Short mmCIF file of C-alpha atoms in Angstrom, two decimals:
data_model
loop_
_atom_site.label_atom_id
_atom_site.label_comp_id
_atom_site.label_asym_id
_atom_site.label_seq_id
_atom_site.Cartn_x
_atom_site.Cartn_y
_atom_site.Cartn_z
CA UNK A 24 17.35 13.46 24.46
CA UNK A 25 18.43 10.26 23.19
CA UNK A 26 18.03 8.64 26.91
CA UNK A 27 14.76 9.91 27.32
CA UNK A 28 13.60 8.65 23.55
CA UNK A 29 15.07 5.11 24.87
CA UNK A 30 12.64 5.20 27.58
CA UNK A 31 9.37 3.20 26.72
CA UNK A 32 6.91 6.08 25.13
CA UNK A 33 3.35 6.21 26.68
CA UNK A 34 0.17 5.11 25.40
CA UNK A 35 -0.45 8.55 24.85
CA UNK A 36 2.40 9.16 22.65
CA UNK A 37 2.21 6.81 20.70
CA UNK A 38 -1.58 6.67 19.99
CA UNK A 39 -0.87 10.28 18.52
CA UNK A 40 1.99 9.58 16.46
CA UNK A 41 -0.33 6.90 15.08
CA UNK A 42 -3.00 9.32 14.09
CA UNK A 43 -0.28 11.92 12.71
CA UNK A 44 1.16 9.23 10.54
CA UNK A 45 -2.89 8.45 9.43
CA UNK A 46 -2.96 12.00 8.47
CA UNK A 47 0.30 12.16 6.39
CA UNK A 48 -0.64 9.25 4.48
CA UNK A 49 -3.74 11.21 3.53
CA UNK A 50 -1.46 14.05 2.94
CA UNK A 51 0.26 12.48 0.30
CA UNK A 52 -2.58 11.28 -0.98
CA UNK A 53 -2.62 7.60 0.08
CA UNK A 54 -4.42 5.38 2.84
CA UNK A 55 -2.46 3.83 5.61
CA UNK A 56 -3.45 0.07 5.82
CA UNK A 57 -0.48 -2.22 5.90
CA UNK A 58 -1.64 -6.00 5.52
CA UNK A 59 -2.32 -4.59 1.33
CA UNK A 60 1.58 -5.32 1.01
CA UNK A 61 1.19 -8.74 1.62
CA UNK A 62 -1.84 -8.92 -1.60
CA UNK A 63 1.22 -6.93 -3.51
CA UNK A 64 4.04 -8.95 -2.57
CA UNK A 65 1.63 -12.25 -4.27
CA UNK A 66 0.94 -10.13 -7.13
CA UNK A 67 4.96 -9.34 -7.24
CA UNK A 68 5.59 -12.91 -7.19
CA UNK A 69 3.50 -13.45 -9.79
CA UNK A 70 0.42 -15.23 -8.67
CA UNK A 71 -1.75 -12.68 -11.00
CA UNK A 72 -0.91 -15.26 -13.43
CA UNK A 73 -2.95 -18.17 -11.99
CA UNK A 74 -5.39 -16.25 -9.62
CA UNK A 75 -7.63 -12.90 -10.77
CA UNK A 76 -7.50 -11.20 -7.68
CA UNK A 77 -3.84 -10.70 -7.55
CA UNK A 78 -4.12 -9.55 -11.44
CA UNK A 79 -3.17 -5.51 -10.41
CA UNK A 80 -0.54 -3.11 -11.71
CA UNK A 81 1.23 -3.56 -8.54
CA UNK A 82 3.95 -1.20 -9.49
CA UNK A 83 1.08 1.62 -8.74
CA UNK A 84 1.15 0.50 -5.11
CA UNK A 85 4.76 0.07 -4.40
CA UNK A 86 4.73 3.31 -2.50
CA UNK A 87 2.87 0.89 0.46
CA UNK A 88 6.03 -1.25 0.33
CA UNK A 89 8.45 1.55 0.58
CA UNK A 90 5.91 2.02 3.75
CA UNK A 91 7.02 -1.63 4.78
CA UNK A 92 10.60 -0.76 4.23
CA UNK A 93 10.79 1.81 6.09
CA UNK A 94 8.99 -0.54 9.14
CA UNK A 95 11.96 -2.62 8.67
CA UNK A 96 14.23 0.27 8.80
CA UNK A 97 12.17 1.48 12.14
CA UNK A 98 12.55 -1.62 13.85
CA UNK A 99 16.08 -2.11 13.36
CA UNK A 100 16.71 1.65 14.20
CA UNK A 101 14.72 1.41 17.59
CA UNK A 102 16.61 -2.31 18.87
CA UNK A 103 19.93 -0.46 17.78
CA UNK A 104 19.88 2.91 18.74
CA UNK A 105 17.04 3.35 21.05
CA UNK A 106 16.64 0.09 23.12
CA UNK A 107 17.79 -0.09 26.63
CA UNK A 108 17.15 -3.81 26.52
CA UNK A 109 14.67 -3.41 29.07
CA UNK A 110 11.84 -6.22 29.84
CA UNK A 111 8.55 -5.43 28.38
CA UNK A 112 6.75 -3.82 31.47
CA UNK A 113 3.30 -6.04 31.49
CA UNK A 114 1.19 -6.43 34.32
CA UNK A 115 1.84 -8.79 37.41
CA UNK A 116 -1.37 -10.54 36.49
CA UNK A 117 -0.83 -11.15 32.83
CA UNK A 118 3.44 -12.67 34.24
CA UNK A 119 1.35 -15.23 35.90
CA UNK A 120 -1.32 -16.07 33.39
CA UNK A 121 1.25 -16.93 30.95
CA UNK A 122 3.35 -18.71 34.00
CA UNK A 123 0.84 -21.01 33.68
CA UNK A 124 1.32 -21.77 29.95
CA UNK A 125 4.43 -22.44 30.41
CA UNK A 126 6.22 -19.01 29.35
CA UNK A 127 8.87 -17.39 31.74
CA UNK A 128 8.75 -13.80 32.34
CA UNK A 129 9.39 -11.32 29.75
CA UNK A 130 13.41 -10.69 29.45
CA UNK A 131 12.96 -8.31 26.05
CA UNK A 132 10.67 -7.60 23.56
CA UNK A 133 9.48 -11.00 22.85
CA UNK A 134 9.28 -14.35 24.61
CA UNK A 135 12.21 -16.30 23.84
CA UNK A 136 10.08 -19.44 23.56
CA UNK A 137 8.36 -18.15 20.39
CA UNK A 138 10.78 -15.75 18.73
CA UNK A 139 14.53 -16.94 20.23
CA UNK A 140 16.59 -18.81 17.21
CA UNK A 141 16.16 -22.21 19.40
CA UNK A 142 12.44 -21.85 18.37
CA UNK A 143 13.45 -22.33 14.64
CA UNK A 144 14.04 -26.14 16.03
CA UNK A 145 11.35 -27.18 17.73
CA UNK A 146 8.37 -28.12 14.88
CA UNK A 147 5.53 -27.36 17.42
CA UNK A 148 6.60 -23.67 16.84
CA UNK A 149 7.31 -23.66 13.56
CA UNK A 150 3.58 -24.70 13.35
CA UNK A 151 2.49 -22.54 15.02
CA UNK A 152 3.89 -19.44 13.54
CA UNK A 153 3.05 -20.72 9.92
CA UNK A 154 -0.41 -21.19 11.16
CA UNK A 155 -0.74 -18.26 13.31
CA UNK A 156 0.76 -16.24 9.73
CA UNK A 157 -1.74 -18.13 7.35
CA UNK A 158 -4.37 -16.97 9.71
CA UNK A 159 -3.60 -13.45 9.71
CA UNK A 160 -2.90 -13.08 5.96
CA UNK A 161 -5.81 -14.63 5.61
CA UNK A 162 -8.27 -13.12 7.82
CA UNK A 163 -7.27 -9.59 7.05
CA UNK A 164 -7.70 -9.79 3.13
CA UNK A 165 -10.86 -11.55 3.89
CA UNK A 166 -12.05 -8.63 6.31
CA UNK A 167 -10.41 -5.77 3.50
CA UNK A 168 -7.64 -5.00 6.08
CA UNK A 169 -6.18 -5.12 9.14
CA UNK A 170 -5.49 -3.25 12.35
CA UNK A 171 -4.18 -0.09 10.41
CA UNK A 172 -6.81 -0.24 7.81
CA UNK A 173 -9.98 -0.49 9.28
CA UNK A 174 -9.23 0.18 13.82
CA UNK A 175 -7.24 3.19 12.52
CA UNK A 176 -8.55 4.39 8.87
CA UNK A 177 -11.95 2.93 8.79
CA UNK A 178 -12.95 4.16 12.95
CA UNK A 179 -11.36 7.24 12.46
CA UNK A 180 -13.83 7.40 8.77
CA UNK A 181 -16.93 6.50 11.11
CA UNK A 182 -17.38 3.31 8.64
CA UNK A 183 -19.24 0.88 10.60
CA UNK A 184 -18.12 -1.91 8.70
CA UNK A 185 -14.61 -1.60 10.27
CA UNK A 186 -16.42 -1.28 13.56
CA UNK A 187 -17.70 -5.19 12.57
CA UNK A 188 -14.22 -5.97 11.51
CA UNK A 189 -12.98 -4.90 14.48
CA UNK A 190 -15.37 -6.86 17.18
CA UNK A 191 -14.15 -9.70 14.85
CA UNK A 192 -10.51 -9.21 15.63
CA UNK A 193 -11.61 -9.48 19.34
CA UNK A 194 -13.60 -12.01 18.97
CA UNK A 195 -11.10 -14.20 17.35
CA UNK A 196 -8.80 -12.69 19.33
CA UNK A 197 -10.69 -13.46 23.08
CA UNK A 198 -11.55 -16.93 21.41
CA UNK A 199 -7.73 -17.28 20.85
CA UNK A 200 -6.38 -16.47 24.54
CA UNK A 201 -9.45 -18.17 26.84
CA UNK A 202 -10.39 -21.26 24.91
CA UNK A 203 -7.47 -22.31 22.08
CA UNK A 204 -4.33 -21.43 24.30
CA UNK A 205 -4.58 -23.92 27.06
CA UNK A 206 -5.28 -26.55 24.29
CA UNK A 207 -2.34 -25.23 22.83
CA UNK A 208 0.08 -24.72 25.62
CA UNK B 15 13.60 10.58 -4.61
CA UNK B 16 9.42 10.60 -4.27
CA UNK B 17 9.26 7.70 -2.71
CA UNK B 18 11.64 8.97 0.30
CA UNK B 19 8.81 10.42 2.34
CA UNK B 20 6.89 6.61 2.44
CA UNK B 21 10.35 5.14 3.84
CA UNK B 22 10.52 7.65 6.42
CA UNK B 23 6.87 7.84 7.17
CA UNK B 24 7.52 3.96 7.77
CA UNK B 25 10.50 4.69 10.03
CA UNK B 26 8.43 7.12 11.81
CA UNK B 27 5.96 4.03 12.03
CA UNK B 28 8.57 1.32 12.76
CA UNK B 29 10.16 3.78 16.01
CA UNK B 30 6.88 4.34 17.30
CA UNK B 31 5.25 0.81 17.41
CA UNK B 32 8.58 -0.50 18.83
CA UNK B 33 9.29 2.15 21.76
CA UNK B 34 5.13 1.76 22.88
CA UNK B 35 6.14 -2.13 22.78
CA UNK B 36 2.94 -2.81 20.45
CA UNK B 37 4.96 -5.00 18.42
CA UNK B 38 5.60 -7.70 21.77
CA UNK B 39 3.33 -10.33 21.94
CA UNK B 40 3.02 -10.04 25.65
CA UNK B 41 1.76 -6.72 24.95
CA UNK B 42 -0.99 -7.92 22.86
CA UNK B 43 -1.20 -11.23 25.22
CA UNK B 44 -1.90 -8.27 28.49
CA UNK B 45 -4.72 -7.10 26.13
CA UNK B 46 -6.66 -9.54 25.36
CA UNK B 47 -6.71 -10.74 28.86
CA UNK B 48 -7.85 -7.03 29.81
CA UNK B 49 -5.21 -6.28 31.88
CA UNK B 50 -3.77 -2.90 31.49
CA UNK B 51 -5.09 -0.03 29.56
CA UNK B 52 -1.67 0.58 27.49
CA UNK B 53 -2.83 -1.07 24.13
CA UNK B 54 -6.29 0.56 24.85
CA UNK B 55 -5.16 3.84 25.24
CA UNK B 56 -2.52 3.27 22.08
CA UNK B 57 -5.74 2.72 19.88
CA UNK B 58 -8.07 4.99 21.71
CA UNK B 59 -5.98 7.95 21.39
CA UNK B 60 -4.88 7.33 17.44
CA UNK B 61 -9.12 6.55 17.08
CA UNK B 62 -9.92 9.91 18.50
CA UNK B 63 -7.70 11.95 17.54
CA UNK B 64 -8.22 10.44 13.99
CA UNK B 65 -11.57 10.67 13.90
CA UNK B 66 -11.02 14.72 14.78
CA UNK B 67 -8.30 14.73 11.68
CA UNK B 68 -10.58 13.32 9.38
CA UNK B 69 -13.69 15.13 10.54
CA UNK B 70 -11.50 18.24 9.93
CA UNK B 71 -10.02 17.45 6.74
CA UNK B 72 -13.86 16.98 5.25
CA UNK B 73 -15.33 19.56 6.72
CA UNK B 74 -12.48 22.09 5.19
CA UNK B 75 -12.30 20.14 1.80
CA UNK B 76 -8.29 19.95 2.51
CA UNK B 77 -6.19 18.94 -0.66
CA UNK B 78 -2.99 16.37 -0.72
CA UNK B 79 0.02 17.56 -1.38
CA UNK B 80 -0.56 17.12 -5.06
CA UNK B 81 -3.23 19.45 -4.57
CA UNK B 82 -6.35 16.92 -5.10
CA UNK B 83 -8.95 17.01 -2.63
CA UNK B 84 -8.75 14.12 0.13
CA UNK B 85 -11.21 11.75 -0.50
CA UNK B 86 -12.07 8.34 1.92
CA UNK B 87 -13.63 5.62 -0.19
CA UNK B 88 -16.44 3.47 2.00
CA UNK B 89 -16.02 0.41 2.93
CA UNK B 90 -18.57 -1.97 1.02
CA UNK B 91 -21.52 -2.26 3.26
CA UNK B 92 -22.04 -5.85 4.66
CA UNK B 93 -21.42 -8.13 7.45
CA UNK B 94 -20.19 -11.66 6.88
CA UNK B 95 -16.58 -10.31 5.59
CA UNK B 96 -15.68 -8.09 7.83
CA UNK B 97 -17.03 -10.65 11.08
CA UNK B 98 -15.64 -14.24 9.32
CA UNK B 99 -12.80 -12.30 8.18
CA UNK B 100 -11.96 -10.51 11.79
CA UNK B 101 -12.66 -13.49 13.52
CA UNK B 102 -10.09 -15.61 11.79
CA UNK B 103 -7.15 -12.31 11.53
CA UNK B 104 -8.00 -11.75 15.32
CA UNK B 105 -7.16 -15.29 15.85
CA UNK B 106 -3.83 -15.17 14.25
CA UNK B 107 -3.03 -11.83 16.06
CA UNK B 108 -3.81 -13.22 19.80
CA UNK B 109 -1.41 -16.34 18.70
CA UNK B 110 1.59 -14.72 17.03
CA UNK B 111 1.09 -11.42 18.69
CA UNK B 112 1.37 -9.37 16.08
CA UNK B 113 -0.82 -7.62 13.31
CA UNK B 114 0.81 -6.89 9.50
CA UNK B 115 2.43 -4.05 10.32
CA UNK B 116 4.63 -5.65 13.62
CA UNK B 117 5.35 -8.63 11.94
CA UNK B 118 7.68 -6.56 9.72
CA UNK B 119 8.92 -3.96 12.52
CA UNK B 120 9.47 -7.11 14.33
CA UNK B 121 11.70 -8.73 11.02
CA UNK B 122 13.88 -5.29 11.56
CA UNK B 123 14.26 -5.87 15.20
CA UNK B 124 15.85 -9.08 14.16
CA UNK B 125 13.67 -11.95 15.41
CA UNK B 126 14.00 -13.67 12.28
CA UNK B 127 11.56 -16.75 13.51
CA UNK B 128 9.07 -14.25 12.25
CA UNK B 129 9.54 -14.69 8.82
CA UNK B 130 7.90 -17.82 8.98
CA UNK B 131 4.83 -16.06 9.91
CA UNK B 132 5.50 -13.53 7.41
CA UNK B 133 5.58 -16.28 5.15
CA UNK B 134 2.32 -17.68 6.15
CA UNK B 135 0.65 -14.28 6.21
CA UNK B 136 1.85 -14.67 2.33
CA UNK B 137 0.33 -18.26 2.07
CA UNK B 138 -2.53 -16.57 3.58
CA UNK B 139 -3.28 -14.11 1.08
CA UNK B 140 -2.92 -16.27 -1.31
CA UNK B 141 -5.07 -18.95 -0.14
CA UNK B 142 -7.81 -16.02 0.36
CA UNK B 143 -6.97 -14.94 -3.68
CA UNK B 144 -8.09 -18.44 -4.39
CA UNK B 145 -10.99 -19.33 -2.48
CA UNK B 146 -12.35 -15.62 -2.43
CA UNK B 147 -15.26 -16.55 -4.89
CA UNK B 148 -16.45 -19.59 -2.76
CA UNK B 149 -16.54 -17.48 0.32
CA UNK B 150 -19.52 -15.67 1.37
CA UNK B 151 -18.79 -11.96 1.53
#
């Protein structure tokens, strides 16, 4: 059991387990859309006090970041427990693409280049992940949410406005990959 | 403990996006170069089968837990938020390789560069709290 749950899961899988987890968040009477916790964690902080649109009873809303916990929690439980350390398995084609840019091929999870502790000294990286962060914080509270809240929630509502948000992400996305990453690279 | 079922709801959340590899920026990388249908399939099956959920739980009036009845609140109908504001998430998520929710399953999978772009996803918000009434919406 354990060796087969270490496995990679299918597209299938996990596109389902997505949906169920939709579906108890409506259950207990919430909405699953994650990038919120980052408007809480400002209003947490205190920025209410300087800017109106972090002015909320946040404490109403910390059920999201017992949501975020638990991420954490799932994260740590999978690279523990449930990893086999295995390479990412990504296409031949996308290996050499990123070849190119200068990125070896995956080892792990992640590219060492970008996420290994040696990145932490290098201040092209540091840039970029700040950036890259600002960006998404950013962009999703600008768009009223993020992959969760309007690809997931909003499609699965029929709300065409996520549907915009949505060719947005690829746009900026596409835009991102084909025209900024050989500049960047 | 009520607020149990949201940590392991998040767990649930945390396993799943980790073991489909959705959380690895060359995952999201092979995407938006269009090549391989695993991230497709990851949010075309949770998109179908959640439109089906939610076309059910209208159609039968279903309650919460709490016993209120499930409502979905519509998005506020316009265009220059949801396309400015995709635009510039989508170009943060092709560059980190990661949306909101991966950033953080990412934290617990201990690549701790990415609290710097947890950190900037903070700055992010913030800057957007700020400017928000000088932006066209």
């Amino acid at each position: 059991m354990l060796e087969t749950l270490s496995q990679p899961w299918p597209w299938y899988v996990s596109g389902a387990v997505i949906a169920l987890i939709m579906v108890i968040m409506l259950f207990f009477g919430k909405s699953f859309g994650f990038s919120a916790n980052l408007r809480i964690i400002c209003s947490a902080c205190g920025a209410g006090k300087h800017v109106p649109f972090f002015d909320f009873n946040w404490k109403n809303q910390l059920w999201n970041i017992l949501f975020l916990v638990g991420a954490v929690l799932g994260g740590w439980i999978s690279s523990t427990f449930l990893s086999t350390g295995e390479a990412v398995q990504i296409s031949q084609a996308t290996i050499q693409d990123l070849q190119q840019l200068g990125f070896s091929a995956p080892q792990g999870m992640q590219p060492e280049e970008l996420f290994g502790m040696e990145s932490l000294l290098s201040f092209k990286t540091i840039a970029l992940l700040l950036g890259g962060g600002l960006l998404i914080g950013f962009g999703s509270r600008y768009a009223g949410g993020c992959t969760s809240g309007h690809a997931i929630s909003g499609l699965s509502d029929l709300q065409w406005p996520s549907l915009v948000a949505v060719i947005g992400f690829f746009i900026g996305g596409l835009i991102m990959t084909f025209l900024l990453y050989p500049l960047i690279f | 403990m009520k607020g149990l079922k949201f940590i392991l709801t998040g767990i649930l959340f945390g396993i799943v996006m980790s073991k489909s590899e959705a959380i690895s920026w060359y995952r999201i990388q092979e995407m938006f170069r269009f090549q391989s249908f695993h991230m497709y399939g990851i949010i075309g099956t949770a998109v179908v089968l959640g439109v089906i959920a939610v076309y059910f739980i209208k159609k039968y009036k279903m309650r919460d837990y709490q016993g209120n009845l499930i409502t979905f609140t519509p998005k506020e109908k316009s265009v220059p938020r949801y396309l400015f504001g995709g635009i510039i998430f989508g170009l943060g998520w092709a560059l980190v390789g990661a949306c909101p929710g991966p950033l953080f399953v990412n934290l617990g999978y201990a690549y701790w560069p990415i609290l710097i772009a947890i950190f900037g996803g903070l700055v992010g918000t913030y800057l957007y709290g700020v400017l928000r009434d000088r932006l066209p919406h």
